[in-house]
Amino acid sequence: MTSTALVPAAGTAPAVRRRARAEADVRLPGGGRITASAARRLNNAVPRNSRSARDSRWTAYETWCDTYGWDTAEANAVLCFLDDLADRGHPASTLDAHFGTLRMLRAMRRTPLDKVEVKSCFVVISQRRGEEADDPLVEPGPLQADGVDLDELRRTVRTLDRITVRGKRDAAVLLVDWWMAGRASEPARLNLHDATFTVVKVTDPATKKKSQRPALIVKVRRSKADQQARGQEVRILAPDDQELCPLFALREWLDEQRRGGITADTVNDIVKAAARAAGLTPAPTPEERAAEVLAAREAKEAAENAATAEESNAIMKAWRTTRRAARAAIRRITGHSMRRGCIQAMLDAGDPPEAVAVHSRHSPRSTAFDAYRKKKLAWQENPTLALGLAA
């Protein structure tokens, strides 16, 4: 007997009721529309800091176009904007960031850059990079955060009052962030279910004896290198030194039963504050801050009163070069310093780079991992030493 359970009944199909949307559809810059919910999801897929940077770059481009009589969709407008940034002393990394954003947004607005303009933009950026390399006052390349080694990590932790809830929180953030070689956003996203305390058996490389060691397994639900949110695990063995033990610090904080309130900005602020308290980075005096503000104001006023655009750009370029040289001369400790310091410490200890890259959650094909390696050889490894001529 044939079943008719899946055969639709004869007659008119019931009408589908359309419900009005609470929010109006969003019109796209290049034409067409999408629902407000879809627009919000697409927007939230981009990190907040990236969205702010993207909006800021487009606003700067719009302002430049309005000032000098260009249309934002006009051919070669992006090229001339990048050239003007170079004339005003912006580094090549800034030009590169603006170019990437403007190229993407112009394409989204259905006014993409043609191949000739794209190639010309790359030439301008390359020329600016060469100018930086030839400038004796400027260290070429972007300003990067310095790594924090284990001794400096100890100094930062010792600045905290670990009796208080805030001190326990800050200690847990600093130590977990360092030992997991974390990006600032990764410890900020952790919750109670992402940290697992366990005991594992390990073999001592010297004695070859097995022993049990406390360990921490941290679940990183998503990260910069895991945009698909497949999830990754970071495994940390407890060090013998309790003062630097992330397991001890995390247990202390969890015992207070405090949840939430941690963001990537919070992690960054904790690292910077602890570094200043430990004397790793200088705290500018009120006089130094006032002098910096005054120098900026005088440079901008002089540029505005210059007779020509070329003179104005030269003034701003000189000011930016001086400011960049001053910043490069001062040690930079940010939320990224924990990641850099942990990776450098592991590499210096002789760990295979492949194993370190797995721990730091770098993509197997990532070229960014090389930036974390120290490029300078230690003096005892210097090849001129073998010649017997080194001083």
GROMACS .gro file of C-alpha atoms in nm:
model
  391
    1MET     CA    1   0.000   0.000   0.000
    2THR     CA    2   0.140   0.335  -0.101
    3SER     CA    3   0.152   0.602   0.165
    4THR     CA    4   0.002   0.938   0.082
    5ALA     CA    5   0.123   1.116   0.396
    6LEU     CA    6   0.361   1.338   0.201
    7VAL     CA    7   0.123   1.414  -0.088
    8PRO     CA    8  -0.017   1.769  -0.061
    9ALA     CA    9  -0.392   1.794  -0.040
   10ALA     CA   10  -0.582   1.937  -0.333
   11GLY     CA   11  -0.692   2.297  -0.317
   12THR     CA   12  -0.542   2.643  -0.285
   13ALA     CA   13  -0.226   2.673  -0.075
   14PRO     CA   14  -0.262   2.893   0.232
   15ALA     CA   15  -0.132   3.245   0.186
   16VAL     CA   16   0.193   3.335   0.359
   17ARG     CA   17   0.144   3.631   0.588
   18ARG     CA   18   0.404   3.905   0.548
   19ARG     CA   19   0.513   4.071   0.868
   20ALA     CA   20   0.638   4.426   0.861
   21ARG     CA   21   0.999   4.465   0.971
   22ALA     CA   22   1.066   4.673   1.280
   23GLU     CA   23   1.364   4.838   1.108
   24ALA     CA   24   1.378   4.982   0.759
   25ASP     CA   25   1.607   4.819   0.502
   26VAL     CA   26   1.952   4.970   0.455
   27ARG     CA   27   2.043   5.126   0.121
   28LEU     CA   28   2.395   5.036   0.006
   29PRO     CA   29   2.634   5.304  -0.123
   30GLY     CA   30   2.668   5.129  -0.458
   31GLY     CA   31   2.294   5.068  -0.498
   32GLY     CA   32   2.063   4.794  -0.379
   33ARG     CA   33   1.950   4.723  -0.027
   34ILE     CA   34   1.979   4.471   0.253
   35THR     CA   35   1.784   4.425   0.574
   36ALA     CA   36   1.893   4.617   0.880
   37SER     CA   37   1.967   4.289   1.058
   38ALA     CA   38   2.196   4.171   0.778
   39ALA     CA   39   2.371   4.508   0.773
   40ARG     CA   40   2.424   4.492   1.148
   41ARG     CA   41   2.565   4.139   1.129
   42LEU     CA   42   2.805   4.234   0.849
   43ASN     CA   43   2.911   4.542   1.040
   44ASN     CA   44   2.971   4.352   1.363
   45ALA     CA   45   3.182   4.096   1.178
   46VAL     CA   46   3.453   4.363   1.163
   47PRO     CA   47   3.625   4.431   1.499
   48ARG     CA   48   3.531   4.763   1.660
   49ASN     CA   49   3.882   4.904   1.636
   50SER     CA   50   3.898   4.811   1.268
   51ARG     CA   51   3.562   4.979   1.203
   52SER     CA   52   3.677   5.296   1.377
   53ALA     CA   53   4.001   5.302   1.179
   54ARG     CA   54   3.815   5.242   0.852
   55ASP     CA   55   3.567   5.523   0.922
   56SER     CA   56   3.845   5.759   1.026
   57ARG     CA   57   4.041   5.695   0.704
   58TRP     CA   58   3.739   5.751   0.482
   59THR     CA   59   3.655   6.071   0.669
   60ALA     CA   60   4.010   6.199   0.620
   61TYR     CA   61   3.984   6.119   0.251
   62GLU     CA   62   3.649   6.297   0.219
   63THR     CA   63   3.785   6.603   0.399
   64TRP     CA   64   4.088   6.615   0.169
   65CYS     CA   65   3.867   6.586  -0.139
   66ASP     CA   66   3.641   6.869  -0.018
   67THR     CA   67   3.943   7.086   0.062
   68TYR     CA   68   4.118   7.048  -0.273
   69GLY     CA   69   3.820   7.016  -0.505
   70TRP     CA   70   3.820   6.644  -0.582
   71ASP     CA   71   3.529   6.403  -0.598
   72THR     CA   72   3.568   6.092  -0.382
   73ALA     CA   73   3.482   5.875  -0.684
   74GLU     CA   74   3.716   6.059  -0.923
   75ALA     CA   75   4.000   5.877  -1.095
   76ASN     CA   76   4.343   5.935  -0.931
   77ALA     CA   77   4.188   6.101  -0.624
   78VAL     CA   78   4.318   5.822  -0.399
   79LEU     CA   79   4.661   5.843  -0.562
   80CYS     CA   80   4.690   6.218  -0.501
   81PHE     CA   81   4.557   6.183  -0.146
   82LEU     CA   82   4.827   5.927  -0.063
   83ASP     CA   83   5.090   6.152  -0.220
   84ASP     CA   84   4.972   6.441  -0.001
   85LEU     CA   85   4.994   6.221   0.308
   86ALA     CA   86   5.355   6.143   0.212
   87ASP     CA   87   5.432   6.512   0.163
   88ARG     CA   88   5.299   6.584   0.513
   89GLY     CA   89   5.533   6.329   0.666
   90HIS     CA   90   5.303   6.035   0.730
   91PRO     CA   91   5.493   5.702   0.735
   92ALA     CA   92   5.456   5.442   0.462
   93SER     CA   93   5.260   5.217   0.699
   94THR     CA   94   4.993   5.489   0.727
   95LEU     CA   95   4.977   5.527   0.350
   96ASP     CA   96   4.947   5.150   0.313
   97ALA     CA   97   4.661   5.134   0.567
   98HIS     CA   98   4.472   5.419   0.397
   99PHE     CA   99   4.521   5.264   0.054
  100GLY     CA  100   4.380   4.929   0.163
  101THR     CA  101   4.074   5.090   0.319
  102LEU     CA  102   4.004   5.332   0.036
  103ARG     CA  103   4.052   5.066  -0.231
  104MET     CA  104   3.799   4.842  -0.055
  105LEU     CA  105   3.542   5.116   0.006
  106ARG     CA  106   3.570   5.251  -0.349
  107ALA     CA  107   3.500   4.900  -0.477
  108MET     CA  108   3.198   4.869  -0.246
  109ARG     CA  109   3.069   5.199  -0.386
  110ARG     CA  110   3.106   5.062  -0.741
  111THR     CA  111   3.378   5.312  -0.829
  112PRO     CA  112   3.680   5.080  -0.810
  113LEU     CA  113   4.033   5.198  -0.877
  114ASP     CA  114   4.166   5.098  -1.218
  115LYS     CA  115   4.484   4.897  -1.258
  116VAL     CA  116   4.696   5.198  -1.347
  117GLU     CA  117   4.595   5.390  -1.035
  118VAL     CA  118   4.648   5.085  -0.814
  119LYS     CA  119   4.999   5.040  -0.953
  120SER     CA  120   5.071   5.411  -0.910
  121CYS     CA  121   4.957   5.398  -0.546
  122PHE     CA  122   5.199   5.114  -0.479
  123VAL     CA  123   5.477   5.324  -0.634
  124VAL     CA  124   5.397   5.621  -0.408
  125ILE     CA  125   5.397   5.397  -0.099
  126SER     CA  126   5.725   5.238  -0.204
  127GLN     CA  127   5.882   5.580  -0.261
  128ARG     CA  128   5.772   5.695   0.083
  129ARG     CA  129   5.919   5.381   0.237
  130GLY     CA  130   6.250   5.461   0.067
  131GLU     CA  131   6.241   5.818   0.202
  132GLU     CA  132   6.199   5.682   0.554
  133ALA     CA  133   6.490   5.444   0.507
  134ASP     CA  134   6.713   5.732   0.397
  135ASP     CA  135   6.610   5.963   0.682
  136PRO     CA  136   6.875   5.946   0.958
  137LEU     CA  137   6.628   6.074   1.218
  138VAL     CA  138   6.373   5.798   1.171
  139GLU     CA  139   6.393   5.425   1.232
  140PRO     CA  140   6.228   5.273   0.921
  141GLY     CA  141   5.925   5.054   0.959
  142PRO     CA  142   5.625   5.079   1.191
  143LEU     CA  143   5.668   5.144   1.562
  144GLN     CA  144   5.616   4.810   1.735
  145ALA     CA  145   5.555   4.712   2.092
  146ASP     CA  146   5.857   4.585   2.282
  147GLY     CA  147   5.848   4.241   2.439
  148VAL     CA  148   5.825   4.186   2.815
  149ASP     CA  149   6.062   3.916   2.942
  150LEU     CA  150   6.013   3.702   3.253
  151ASP     CA  151   6.212   3.933   3.481
  152GLU     CA  152   6.007   4.232   3.366
  153LEU     CA  153   5.687   4.030   3.405
  154ARG     CA  154   5.783   3.972   3.767
  155ARG     CA  155   5.840   4.344   3.816
  156THR     CA  156   5.499   4.431   3.674
  157VAL     CA  157   5.322   4.175   3.894
  158ARG     CA  158   5.498   4.305   4.203
  159THR     CA  159   5.343   4.647   4.152
  160LEU     CA  160   4.997   4.499   4.219
  161ASP     CA  161   4.819   4.469   4.552
  162ARG     CA  162   4.718   4.108   4.520
  163ILE     CA  163   4.510   4.121   4.838
  164THR     CA  164   4.244   4.329   4.663
  165VAL     CA  165   4.000   4.200   4.403
  166ARG     CA  166   4.139   4.437   4.143
  167GLY     CA  167   4.494   4.328   4.216
  168LYS     CA  168   4.397   3.963   4.179
  169ARG     CA  169   4.220   4.040   3.852
  170ASP     CA  170   4.516   4.233   3.712
  171ALA     CA  171   4.763   3.960   3.815
  172ALA     CA  172   4.550   3.694   3.646
  173VAL     CA  173   4.523   3.903   3.329
  174LEU     CA  174   4.896   3.976   3.310
  175LEU     CA  175   5.010   3.620   3.381
  176VAL     CA  176   4.752   3.433   3.171
  177ASP     CA  177   4.807   3.678   2.886
  178TRP     CA  178   5.186   3.630   2.896
  179TRP     CA  179   5.193   3.251   2.930
  180MET     CA  180   4.939   3.196   2.654
  181ALA     CA  181   5.118   3.450   2.428
  182GLY     CA  182   4.781   3.612   2.397
  183ARG     CA  183   4.645   3.883   2.182
  184ALA     CA  184   4.476   4.142   2.404
  185SER     CA  185   4.133   4.033   2.279
  186GLU     CA  186   4.186   3.667   2.372
  187PRO     CA  187   4.206   3.686   2.753
  188ALA     CA  188   3.931   3.948   2.737
  189ARG     CA  189   3.691   3.693   2.584
  190LEU     CA  190   3.758   3.415   2.832
  191ASN     CA  191   3.481   3.297   3.063
  192LEU     CA  192   3.462   3.042   3.342
  193HIS     CA  193   3.400   2.756   3.100
  194ASP     CA  194   3.709   2.834   2.892
  195ALA     CA  195   3.966   2.760   3.165
  196THR     CA  196   4.022   2.399   3.274
  197PHE     CA  197   4.259   2.307   3.556
  198THR     CA  198   4.411   1.961   3.528
  199VAL     CA  199   4.714   1.748   3.619
  200VAL     CA  200   4.933   1.593   3.349
  201LYS     CA  201   5.236   1.366   3.332
  202VAL     CA  202   5.551   1.515   3.183
  203THR     CA  203   5.903   1.382   3.136
  204ASP     CA  204   6.195   1.578   3.278
  205PRO     CA  205   6.437   1.628   2.986
  206ALA     CA  206   6.739   1.604   3.220
  207THR     CA  207   6.650   1.305   3.438
  208LYS     CA  208   6.405   1.138   3.197
  209LYS     CA  209   6.176   1.077   3.493
  210LYS     CA  210   5.802   1.129   3.469
  211SER     CA  211   5.621   1.345   3.716
  212GLN     CA  212   5.280   1.500   3.757
  213ARG     CA  213   5.245   1.871   3.695
  214PRO     CA  214   4.947   2.105   3.733
  215ALA     CA  215   4.838   2.248   3.399
  216LEU     CA  216   4.589   2.489   3.253
  217ILE     CA  217   4.396   2.437   2.930
  218VAL     CA  218   4.257   2.759   2.787
  219LYS     CA  219   3.988   2.746   2.520
  220VAL     CA  220   4.024   3.027   2.267
  221ARG     CA  221   3.685   3.031   2.097
  222ARG     CA  222   3.793   3.261   1.815
  223SER     CA  223   4.089   3.478   1.731
  224LYS     CA  224   4.252   3.679   1.455
  225ALA     CA  225   4.390   3.362   1.297
  226ASP     CA  226   4.064   3.169   1.350
  227GLN     CA  227   3.798   3.379   1.181
  228GLN     CA  228   3.580   3.071   1.133
  229ALA     CA  229   3.562   3.030   1.513
  230ARG     CA  230   3.659   2.664   1.507
  231GLY     CA  231   3.826   2.710   1.845
  232GLN     CA  232   4.181   2.641   1.963
  233GLU     CA  233   4.336   2.516   2.286
  234VAL     CA  234   4.635   2.667   2.463
  235ARG     CA  235   4.808   2.438   2.712
  236ILE     CA  236   5.018   2.588   2.992
  237LEU     CA  237   5.225   2.393   3.246
  238ALA     CA  238   5.240   2.554   3.589
  239PRO     CA  239   5.583   2.706   3.656
  240ASP     CA  240   5.751   2.629   3.989
  241ASP     CA  241   5.755   2.999   4.078
  242GLN     CA  242   5.417   3.073   4.236
  243GLU     CA  243   5.461   3.446   4.192
  244LEU     CA  244   5.459   3.399   3.813
  245CYS     CA  245   5.214   3.108   3.803
  246PRO     CA  246   4.907   3.182   3.590
  247LEU     CA  247   4.717   2.891   3.747
  248PHE     CA  248   4.760   3.030   4.098
  249ALA     CA  249   4.665   3.382   3.988
  250LEU     CA  250   4.359   3.265   3.797
  251ARG     CA  251   4.235   3.052   4.087
  252GLU     CA  252   4.270   3.348   4.323
  253TRP     CA  253   4.063   3.566   4.096
  254LEU     CA  254   3.797   3.301   4.027
  255ASP     CA  255   3.760   3.245   4.400
  256GLU     CA  256   3.629   3.601   4.420
  257GLN     CA  257   3.349   3.497   4.182
  258ARG     CA  258   3.383   3.807   3.969
  259ARG     CA  259   3.268   3.786   3.609
  260GLY     CA  260   3.263   4.014   3.309
  261GLY     CA  261   3.388   4.368   3.274
  262ILE     CA  262   3.704   4.275   3.084
  263THR     CA  263   3.763   4.399   2.731
  264ALA     CA  264   4.066   4.418   2.505
  265ASP     CA  265   4.102   4.783   2.608
  266THR     CA  266   4.097   4.675   2.974
  267VAL     CA  267   4.379   4.428   2.910
  268ASN     CA  268   4.578   4.694   2.729
  269ASP     CA  269   4.526   4.943   3.012
  270ILE     CA  270   4.629   4.687   3.276
  271VAL     CA  271   4.954   4.608   3.091
  272LYS     CA  272   5.041   4.975   3.034
  273ALA     CA  273   4.966   5.076   3.393
  274ALA     CA  274   5.170   4.789   3.539
  275ALA     CA  275   5.461   4.867   3.304
  276ARG     CA  276   5.464   5.232   3.415
  277ALA     CA  277   5.442   5.132   3.781
  278ALA     CA  278   5.735   4.892   3.736
  279GLY     CA  279   5.944   5.160   3.567
  280LEU     CA  280   5.959   4.976   3.235
  281THR     CA  281   5.821   5.278   3.050
  282PRO     CA  282   5.866   5.642   3.148
  283ALA     CA  283   5.565   5.843   3.255
  284PRO     CA  284   5.573   6.184   3.083
  285THR     CA  285   5.578   6.479   3.319
  286PRO     CA  286   5.313   6.753   3.296
  287GLU     CA  287   5.582   6.979   3.150
  288GLU     CA  288   5.664   6.723   2.881
  289ARG     CA  289   5.297   6.679   2.792
  290ALA     CA  290   5.252   7.056   2.772
  291ALA     CA  291   5.559   7.090   2.551
  292GLU     CA  292   5.429   6.823   2.314
  293VAL     CA  293   5.088   6.993   2.288
  294LEU     CA  294   5.255   7.330   2.230
  295ALA     CA  295   5.482   7.190   1.956
  296ALA     CA  296   5.183   7.038   1.778
  297ARG     CA  297   4.983   7.360   1.799
  298GLU     CA  298   5.272   7.574   1.673
  299ALA     CA  299   5.338   7.338   1.381
  300LYS     CA  300   4.973   7.338   1.274
  301GLU     CA  301   4.947   7.716   1.302
  302ALA     CA  302   5.264   7.764   1.099
  303ALA     CA  303   5.136   7.522   0.836
  304GLU     CA  304   4.804   7.705   0.811
  305ASN     CA  305   4.982   8.040   0.766
  306ALA     CA  306   5.228   7.909   0.506
  307ALA     CA  307   5.224   8.081   0.168
  308THR     CA  308   5.201   7.762  -0.035
  309ALA     CA  309   5.081   7.406   0.009
  310GLU     CA  310   5.438   7.284  -0.040
  311GLU     CA  311   5.564   7.499   0.250
  312SER     CA  312   5.274   7.383   0.467
  313ASN     CA  313   5.348   7.019   0.393
  314ALA     CA  314   5.719   7.067   0.468
  315ILE     CA  315   5.636   7.213   0.810
  316MET     CA  316   5.405   6.925   0.899
  317LYS     CA  317   5.655   6.669   0.770
  318ALA     CA  318   5.933   6.814   0.989
  319TRP     CA  319   5.706   6.809   1.295
  320ARG     CA  320   5.593   6.450   1.235
  321THR     CA  321   5.951   6.333   1.176
  322THR     CA  322   6.066   6.487   1.505
  323ARG     CA  323   5.769   6.344   1.696
  324ARG     CA  324   5.817   5.996   1.546
  325ALA     CA  325   6.189   5.997   1.633
  326ALA     CA  326   6.106   6.093   1.991
  327ARG     CA  327   5.850   5.814   2.022
  328ALA     CA  328   6.087   5.558   1.870
  329ALA     CA  329   6.349   5.646   2.133
  330ILE     CA  330   6.113   5.551   2.417
  331ARG     CA  331   6.027   5.193   2.501
  332ARG     CA  332   5.677   5.092   2.399
  333ILE     CA  333   5.486   4.853   2.627
  334THR     CA  334   5.129   4.771   2.520
  335GLY     CA  335   4.892   4.478   2.546
  336HIS     CA  336   5.083   4.318   2.260
  337SER     CA  337   5.408   4.320   2.461
  338MET     CA  338   5.301   4.008   2.655
  339ARG     CA  339   5.254   3.813   2.333
  340ARG     CA  340   5.585   3.929   2.189
  341GLY     CA  341   5.774   3.868   2.514
  342CYS     CA  342   5.643   3.513   2.558
  343ILE     CA  343   5.724   3.418   2.198
  344GLN     CA  344   6.074   3.565   2.221
  345ALA     CA  345   6.138   3.390   2.554
  346MET     CA  346   6.035   3.053   2.410
  347LEU     CA  347   6.253   3.100   2.102
  348ASP     CA  348   6.548   3.214   2.315
  349ALA     CA  349   6.506   2.900   2.529
  350GLY     CA  350   6.564   2.689   2.219
  351ASP     CA  351   6.208   2.575   2.154
  352PRO     CA  352   6.146   2.483   1.790
  353PRO     CA  353   5.981   2.772   1.604
  354GLU     CA  354   5.712   2.535   1.475
  355ALA     CA  355   5.610   2.444   1.832
  356VAL     CA  356   5.613   2.809   1.941
  357ALA     CA  357   5.395   2.905   1.643
  358VAL     CA  358   5.140   2.640   1.743
  359HIS     CA  359   5.134   2.773   2.101
  360SER     CA  360   5.089   3.132   1.979
  361ARG     CA  361   4.817   3.024   1.737
  362HIS     CA  362   4.986   3.150   1.424
  363SER     CA  363   4.869   3.018   1.092
  364PRO     CA  364   5.109   2.759   0.943
  365ARG     CA  365   5.158   2.990   0.643
  366SER     CA  366   5.186   3.308   0.849
  367THR     CA  367   5.473   3.539   0.765
  368ALA     CA  368   5.388   3.757   1.066
  369PHE     CA  369   5.555   3.506   1.298
  370ASP     CA  370   5.899   3.614   1.175
  371ALA     CA  371   5.835   3.964   1.308
  372TYR     CA  372   5.840   3.825   1.663
  373ARG     CA  373   6.185   3.677   1.627
  374LYS     CA  374   6.488   3.873   1.733
  375LYS     CA  375   6.687   3.960   1.424
  376LYS     CA  376   7.010   4.036   1.610
  377LEU     CA  377   7.257   3.764   1.709
  378ALA     CA  378   7.397   3.762   2.060
  379TRP     CA  379   7.757   3.887   2.073
  380GLN     CA  380   7.884   3.541   2.168
  381GLU     CA  381   7.722   3.409   1.848
  382ASN     CA  382   7.862   3.684   1.627
  383PRO     CA  383   8.036   3.526   1.324
  384THR     CA  384   8.324   3.776   1.338
  385LEU     CA  385   8.425   3.630   1.672
  386ALA     CA  386   8.555   3.313   1.500
  387LEU     CA  387   8.801   3.524   1.301
  388GLY     CA  388   8.984   3.627   1.616
  389LEU     CA  389   8.962   3.993   1.519
  390ALA     CA  390   8.663   4.103   1.725
  391ALA     CA  391   8.735   4.362   1.990
   0.00000   0.00000   0.00000
